Structures are given as C-alpha cells and as structure tokens.
PDB file of C-alpha atoms in Angstrom:
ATOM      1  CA  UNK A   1      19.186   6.396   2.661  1.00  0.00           C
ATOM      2  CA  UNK A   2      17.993   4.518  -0.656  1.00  0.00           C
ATOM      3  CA  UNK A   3      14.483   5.823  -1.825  1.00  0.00           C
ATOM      4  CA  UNK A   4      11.195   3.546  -1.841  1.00  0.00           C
ATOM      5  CA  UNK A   5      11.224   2.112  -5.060  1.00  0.00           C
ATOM      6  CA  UNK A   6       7.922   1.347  -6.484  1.00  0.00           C
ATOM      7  CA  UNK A   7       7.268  -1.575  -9.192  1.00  0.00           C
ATOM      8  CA  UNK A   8       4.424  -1.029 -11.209  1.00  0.00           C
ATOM      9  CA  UNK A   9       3.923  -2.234 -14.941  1.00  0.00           C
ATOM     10  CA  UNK A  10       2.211   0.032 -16.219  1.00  0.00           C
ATOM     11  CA  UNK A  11      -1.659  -1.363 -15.760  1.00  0.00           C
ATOM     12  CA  UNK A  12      -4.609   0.588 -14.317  1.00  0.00           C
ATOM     13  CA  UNK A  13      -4.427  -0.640 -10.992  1.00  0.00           C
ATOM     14  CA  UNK A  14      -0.637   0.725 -11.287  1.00  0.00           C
ATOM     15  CA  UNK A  15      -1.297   3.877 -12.219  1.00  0.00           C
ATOM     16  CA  UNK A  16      -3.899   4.689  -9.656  1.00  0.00           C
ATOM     17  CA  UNK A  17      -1.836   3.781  -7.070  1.00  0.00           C
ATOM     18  CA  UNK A  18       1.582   5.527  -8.256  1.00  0.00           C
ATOM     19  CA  UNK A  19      -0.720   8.600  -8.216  1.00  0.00           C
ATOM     20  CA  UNK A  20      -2.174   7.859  -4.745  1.00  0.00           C
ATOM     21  CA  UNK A  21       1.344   7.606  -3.660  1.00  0.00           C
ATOM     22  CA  UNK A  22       2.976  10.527  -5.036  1.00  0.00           C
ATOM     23  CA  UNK A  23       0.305  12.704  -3.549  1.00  0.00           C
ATOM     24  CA  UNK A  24       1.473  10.697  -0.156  1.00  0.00           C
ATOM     25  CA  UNK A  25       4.921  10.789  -0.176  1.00  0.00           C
ATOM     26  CA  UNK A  26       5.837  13.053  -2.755  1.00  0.00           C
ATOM     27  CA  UNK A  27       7.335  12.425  -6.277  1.00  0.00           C
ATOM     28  CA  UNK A  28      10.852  13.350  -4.943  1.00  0.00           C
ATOM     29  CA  UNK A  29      10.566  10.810  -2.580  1.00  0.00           C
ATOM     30  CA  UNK A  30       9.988   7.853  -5.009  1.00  0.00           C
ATOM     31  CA  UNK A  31      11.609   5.785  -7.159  1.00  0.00           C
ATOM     32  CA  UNK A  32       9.820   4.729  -9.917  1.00  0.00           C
ATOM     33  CA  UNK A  33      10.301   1.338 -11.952  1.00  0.00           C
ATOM     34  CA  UNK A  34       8.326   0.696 -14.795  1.00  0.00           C
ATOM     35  CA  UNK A  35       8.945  -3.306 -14.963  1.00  0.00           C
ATOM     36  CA  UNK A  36       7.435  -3.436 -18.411  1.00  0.00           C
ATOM     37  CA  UNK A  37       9.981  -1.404 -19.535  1.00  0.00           C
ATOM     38  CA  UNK A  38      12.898  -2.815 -17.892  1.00  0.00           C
ATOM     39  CA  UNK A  39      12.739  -5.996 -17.552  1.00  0.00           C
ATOM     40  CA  UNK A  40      16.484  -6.056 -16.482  1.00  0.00           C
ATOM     41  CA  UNK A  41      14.824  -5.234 -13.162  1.00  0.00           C
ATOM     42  CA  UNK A  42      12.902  -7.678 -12.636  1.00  0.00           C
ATOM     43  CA  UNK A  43      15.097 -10.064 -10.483  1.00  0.00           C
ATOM     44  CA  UNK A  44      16.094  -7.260  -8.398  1.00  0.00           C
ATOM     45  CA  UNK A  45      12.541  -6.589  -7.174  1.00  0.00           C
ATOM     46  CA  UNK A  46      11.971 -10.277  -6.937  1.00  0.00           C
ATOM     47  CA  UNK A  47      15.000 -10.664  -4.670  1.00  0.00           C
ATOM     48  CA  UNK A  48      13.079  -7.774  -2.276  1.00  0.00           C
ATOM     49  CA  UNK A  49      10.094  -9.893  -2.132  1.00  0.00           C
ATOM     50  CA  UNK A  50       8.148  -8.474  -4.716  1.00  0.00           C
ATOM     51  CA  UNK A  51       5.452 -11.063  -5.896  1.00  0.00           C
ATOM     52  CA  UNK A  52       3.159  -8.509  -7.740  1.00  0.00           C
ATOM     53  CA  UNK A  53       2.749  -5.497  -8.898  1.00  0.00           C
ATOM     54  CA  UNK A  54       2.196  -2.341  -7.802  1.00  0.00           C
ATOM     55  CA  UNK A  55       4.468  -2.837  -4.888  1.00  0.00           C
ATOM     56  CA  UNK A  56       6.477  -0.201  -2.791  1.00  0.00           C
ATOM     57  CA  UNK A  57      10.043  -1.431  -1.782  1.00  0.00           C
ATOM     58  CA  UNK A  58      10.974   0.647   1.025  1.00  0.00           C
ATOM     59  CA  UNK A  59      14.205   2.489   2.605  1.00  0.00           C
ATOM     60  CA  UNK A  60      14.455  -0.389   4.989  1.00  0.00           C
ATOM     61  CA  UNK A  61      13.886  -3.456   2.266  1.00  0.00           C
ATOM     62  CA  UNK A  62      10.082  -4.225   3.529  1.00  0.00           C
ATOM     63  CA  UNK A  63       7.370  -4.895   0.782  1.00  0.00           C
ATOM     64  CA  UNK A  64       4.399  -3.308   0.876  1.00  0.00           C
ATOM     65  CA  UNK A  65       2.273  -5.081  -2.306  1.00  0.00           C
ATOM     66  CA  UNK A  66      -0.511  -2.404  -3.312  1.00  0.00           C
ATOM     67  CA  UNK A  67      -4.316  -3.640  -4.107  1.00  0.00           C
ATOM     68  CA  UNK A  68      -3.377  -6.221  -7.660  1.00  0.00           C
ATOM     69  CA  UNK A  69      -2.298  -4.928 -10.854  1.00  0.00           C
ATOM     70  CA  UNK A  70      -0.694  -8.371 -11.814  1.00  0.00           C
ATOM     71  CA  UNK A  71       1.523 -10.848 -10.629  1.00  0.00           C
ATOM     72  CA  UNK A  72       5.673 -10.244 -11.698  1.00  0.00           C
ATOM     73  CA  UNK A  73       5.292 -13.589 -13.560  1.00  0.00           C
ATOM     74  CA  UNK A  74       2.614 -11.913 -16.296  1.00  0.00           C
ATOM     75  CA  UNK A  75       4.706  -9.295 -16.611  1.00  0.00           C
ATOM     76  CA  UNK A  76       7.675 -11.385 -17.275  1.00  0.00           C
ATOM     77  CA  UNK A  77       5.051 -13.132 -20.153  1.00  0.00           C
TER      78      UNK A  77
ATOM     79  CA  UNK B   1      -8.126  18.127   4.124  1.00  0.00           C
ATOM     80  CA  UNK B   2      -8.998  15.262   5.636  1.00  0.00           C
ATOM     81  CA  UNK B   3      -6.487  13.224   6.981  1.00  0.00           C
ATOM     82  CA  UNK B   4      -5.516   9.549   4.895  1.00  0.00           C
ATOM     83  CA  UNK B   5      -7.033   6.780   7.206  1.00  0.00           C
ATOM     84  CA  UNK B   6      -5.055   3.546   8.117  1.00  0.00           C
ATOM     85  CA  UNK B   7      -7.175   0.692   8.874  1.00  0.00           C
ATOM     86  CA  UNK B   8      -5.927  -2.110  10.774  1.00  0.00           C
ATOM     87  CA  UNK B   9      -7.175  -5.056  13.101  1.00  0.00           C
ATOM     88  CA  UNK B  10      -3.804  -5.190  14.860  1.00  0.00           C
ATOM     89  CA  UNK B  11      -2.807  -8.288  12.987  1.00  0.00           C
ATOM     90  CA  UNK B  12       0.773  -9.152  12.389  1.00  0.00           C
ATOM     91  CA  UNK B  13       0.442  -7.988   8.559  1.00  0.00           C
ATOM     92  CA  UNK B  14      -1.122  -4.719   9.866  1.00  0.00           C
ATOM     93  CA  UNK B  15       1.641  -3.944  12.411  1.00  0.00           C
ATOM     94  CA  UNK B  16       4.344  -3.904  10.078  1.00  0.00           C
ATOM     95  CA  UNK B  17       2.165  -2.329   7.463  1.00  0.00           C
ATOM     96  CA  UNK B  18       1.484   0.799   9.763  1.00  0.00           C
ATOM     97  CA  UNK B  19       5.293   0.994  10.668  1.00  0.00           C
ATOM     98  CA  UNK B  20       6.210   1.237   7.243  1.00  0.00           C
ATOM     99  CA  UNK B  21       3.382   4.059   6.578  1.00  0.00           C
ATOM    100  CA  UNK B  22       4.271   5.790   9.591  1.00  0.00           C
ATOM    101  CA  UNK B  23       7.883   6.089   7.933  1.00  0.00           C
ATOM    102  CA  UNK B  24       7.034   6.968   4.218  1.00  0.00           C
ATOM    103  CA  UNK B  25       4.119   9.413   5.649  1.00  0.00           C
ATOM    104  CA  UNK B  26       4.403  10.826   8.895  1.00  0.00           C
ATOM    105  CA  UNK B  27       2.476  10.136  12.084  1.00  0.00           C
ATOM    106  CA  UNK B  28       0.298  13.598  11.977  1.00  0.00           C
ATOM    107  CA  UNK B  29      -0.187  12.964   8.444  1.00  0.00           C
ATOM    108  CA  UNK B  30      -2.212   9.803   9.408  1.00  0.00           C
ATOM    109  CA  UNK B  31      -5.660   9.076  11.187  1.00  0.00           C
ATOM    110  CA  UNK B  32      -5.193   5.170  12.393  1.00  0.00           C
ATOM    111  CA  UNK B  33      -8.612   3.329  13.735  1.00  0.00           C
ATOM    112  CA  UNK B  34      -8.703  -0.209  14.553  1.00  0.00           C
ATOM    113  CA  UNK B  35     -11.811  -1.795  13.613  1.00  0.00           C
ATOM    114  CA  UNK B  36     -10.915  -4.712  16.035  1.00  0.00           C
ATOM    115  CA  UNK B  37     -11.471  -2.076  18.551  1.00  0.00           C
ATOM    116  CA  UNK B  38     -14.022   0.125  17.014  1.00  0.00           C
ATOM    117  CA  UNK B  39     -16.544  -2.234  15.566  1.00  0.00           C
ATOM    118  CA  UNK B  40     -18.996   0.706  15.420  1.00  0.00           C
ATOM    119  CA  UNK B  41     -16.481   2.188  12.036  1.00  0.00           C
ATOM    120  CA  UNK B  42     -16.241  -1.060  10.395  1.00  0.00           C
ATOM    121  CA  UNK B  43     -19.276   0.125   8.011  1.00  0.00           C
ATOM    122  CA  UNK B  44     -17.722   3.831   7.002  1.00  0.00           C
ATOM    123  CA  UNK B  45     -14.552   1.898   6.020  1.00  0.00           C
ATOM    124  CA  UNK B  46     -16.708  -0.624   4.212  1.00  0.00           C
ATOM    125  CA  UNK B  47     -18.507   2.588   2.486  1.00  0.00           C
ATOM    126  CA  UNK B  48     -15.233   3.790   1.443  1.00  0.00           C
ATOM    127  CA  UNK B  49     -14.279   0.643  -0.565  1.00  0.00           C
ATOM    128  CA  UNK B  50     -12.568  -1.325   2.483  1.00  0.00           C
ATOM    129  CA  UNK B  51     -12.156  -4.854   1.830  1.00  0.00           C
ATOM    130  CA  UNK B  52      -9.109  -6.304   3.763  1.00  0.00           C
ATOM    131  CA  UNK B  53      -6.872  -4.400   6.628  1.00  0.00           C
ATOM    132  CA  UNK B  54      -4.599  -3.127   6.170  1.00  0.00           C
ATOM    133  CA  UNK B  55      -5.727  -0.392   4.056  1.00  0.00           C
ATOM    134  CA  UNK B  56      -5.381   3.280   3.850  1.00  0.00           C
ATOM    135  CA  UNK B  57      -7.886   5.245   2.573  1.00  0.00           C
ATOM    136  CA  UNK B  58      -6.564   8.743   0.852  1.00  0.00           C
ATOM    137  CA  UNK B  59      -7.152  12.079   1.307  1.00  0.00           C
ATOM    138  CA  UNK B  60      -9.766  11.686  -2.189  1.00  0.00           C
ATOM    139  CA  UNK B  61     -11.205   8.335  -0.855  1.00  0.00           C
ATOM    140  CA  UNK B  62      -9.652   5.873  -2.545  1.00  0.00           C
ATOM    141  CA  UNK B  63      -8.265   2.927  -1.269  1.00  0.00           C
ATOM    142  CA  UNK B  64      -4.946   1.690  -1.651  1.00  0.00           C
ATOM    143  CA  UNK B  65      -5.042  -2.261  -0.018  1.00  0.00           C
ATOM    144  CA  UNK B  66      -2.008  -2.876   1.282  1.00  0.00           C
ATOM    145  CA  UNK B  67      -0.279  -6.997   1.992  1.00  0.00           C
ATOM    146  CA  UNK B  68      -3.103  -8.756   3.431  1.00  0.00           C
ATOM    147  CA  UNK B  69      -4.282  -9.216   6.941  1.00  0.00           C
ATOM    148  CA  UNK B  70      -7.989 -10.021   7.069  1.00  0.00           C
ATOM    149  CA  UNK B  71     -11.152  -9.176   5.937  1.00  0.00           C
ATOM    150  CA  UNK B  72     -13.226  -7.255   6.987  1.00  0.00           C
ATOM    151  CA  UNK B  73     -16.183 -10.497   7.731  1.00  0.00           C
ATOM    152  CA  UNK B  74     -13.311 -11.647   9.802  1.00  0.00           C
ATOM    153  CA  UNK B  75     -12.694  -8.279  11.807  1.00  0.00           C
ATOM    154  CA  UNK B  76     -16.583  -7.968  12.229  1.00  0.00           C
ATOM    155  CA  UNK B  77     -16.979 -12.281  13.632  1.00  0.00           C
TER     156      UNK B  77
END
C-alpha cells in the first residue's frame, strides 16, 4: 500500500506539524515532500487535491489539509 | 500519556476526517468527543487552542486543525 505522503514547504506551520505527525504515525510511515524543493511535485499533489500546505495525502488518495502554512500557489511564486 | 483527542461535531468534513485518523493512527490510540454532543467540553478544547472541528489535539497539546468543518461558535449555537 503507497505511504501517506505529506506536502509541506518548509514554513513554521510545516514543520510543527511534520513533527506532530511523525510522533503520530511514525517517521517510517511517512512520506515526506518538501515542495520547495521539488517543485517537479507540485502537480502531482495538486492532482490529489492538495490546495495548501501542510497537507497529508493518504494510502487511500483522501486529503487531509493541516492548520495553514501557505497555499501551493505561493509556493509555486 | 495521554491519549491524542479528536474533536468533531459529526459534520460531513469531520466524518471523513476521523476515518482517515482512525487509519493512519489506530482506534485505541485515539480519545474521540463530540462537542455536538458534549457541550459541557467545548471550553477544555477551546483551552487547548481549538478553533474549528475537526481537530486533534496531541499527546503535548498542540493542535493540528484538520479540513474544515465548523467552528467552534457554531458547535456551541
């Protein structure tokens, strides 16, 4: 079964909650996608659903969007 | 420890919210209380940081908001 796959970009809100949900789920558990850094990956999450980030992609496709870091169009920017 | 805490109203948003948690964390792992029902917890989850349902609060008291569902000055009307 694929992984959740969580977006974050790298801002404070991010962080917090990619910590919050490590301790939760464990780090094994995760997949982690800095969309900062690869902004290759950015259509991908948008085709999930993803309108912001942090947001948690999960094994069955649903989006869970994570208090606001920042919308995928700043990070785009 | 104590247990994360999923708050819901047993909106639409909250439903599948709790379904996904239930899957990434485990039903033991998770105390659920819905303030729709339990009016009387509404202020412990707004001492905690709750602004919106769904939300889980973690085992260190943060909050991670999750989608959007309600307030909470629409779970307490």
């Amino acid at each position: 079964m694929q992984k959740p796959i969580f977006y974050h970009a790298g801002c404070p809100v991010c962080v917090g909650a990619e910590s919050e949900l490590i301790d939760l789920v464990g780090i094994e558990n995760l997949e982690i996608v800095h969309l900062g850094e690869k902004k290759e990956q950015i259509s991908a999450a948008e085709d999930f659903g993803v309108k912001s980030v942090p947001a948690l992609v999960t094994s069955n496709g649903h989006v869970l969007h994570i208090n606001y870091g920042a919308s995928l169009e700043d990070v785009k920017a």
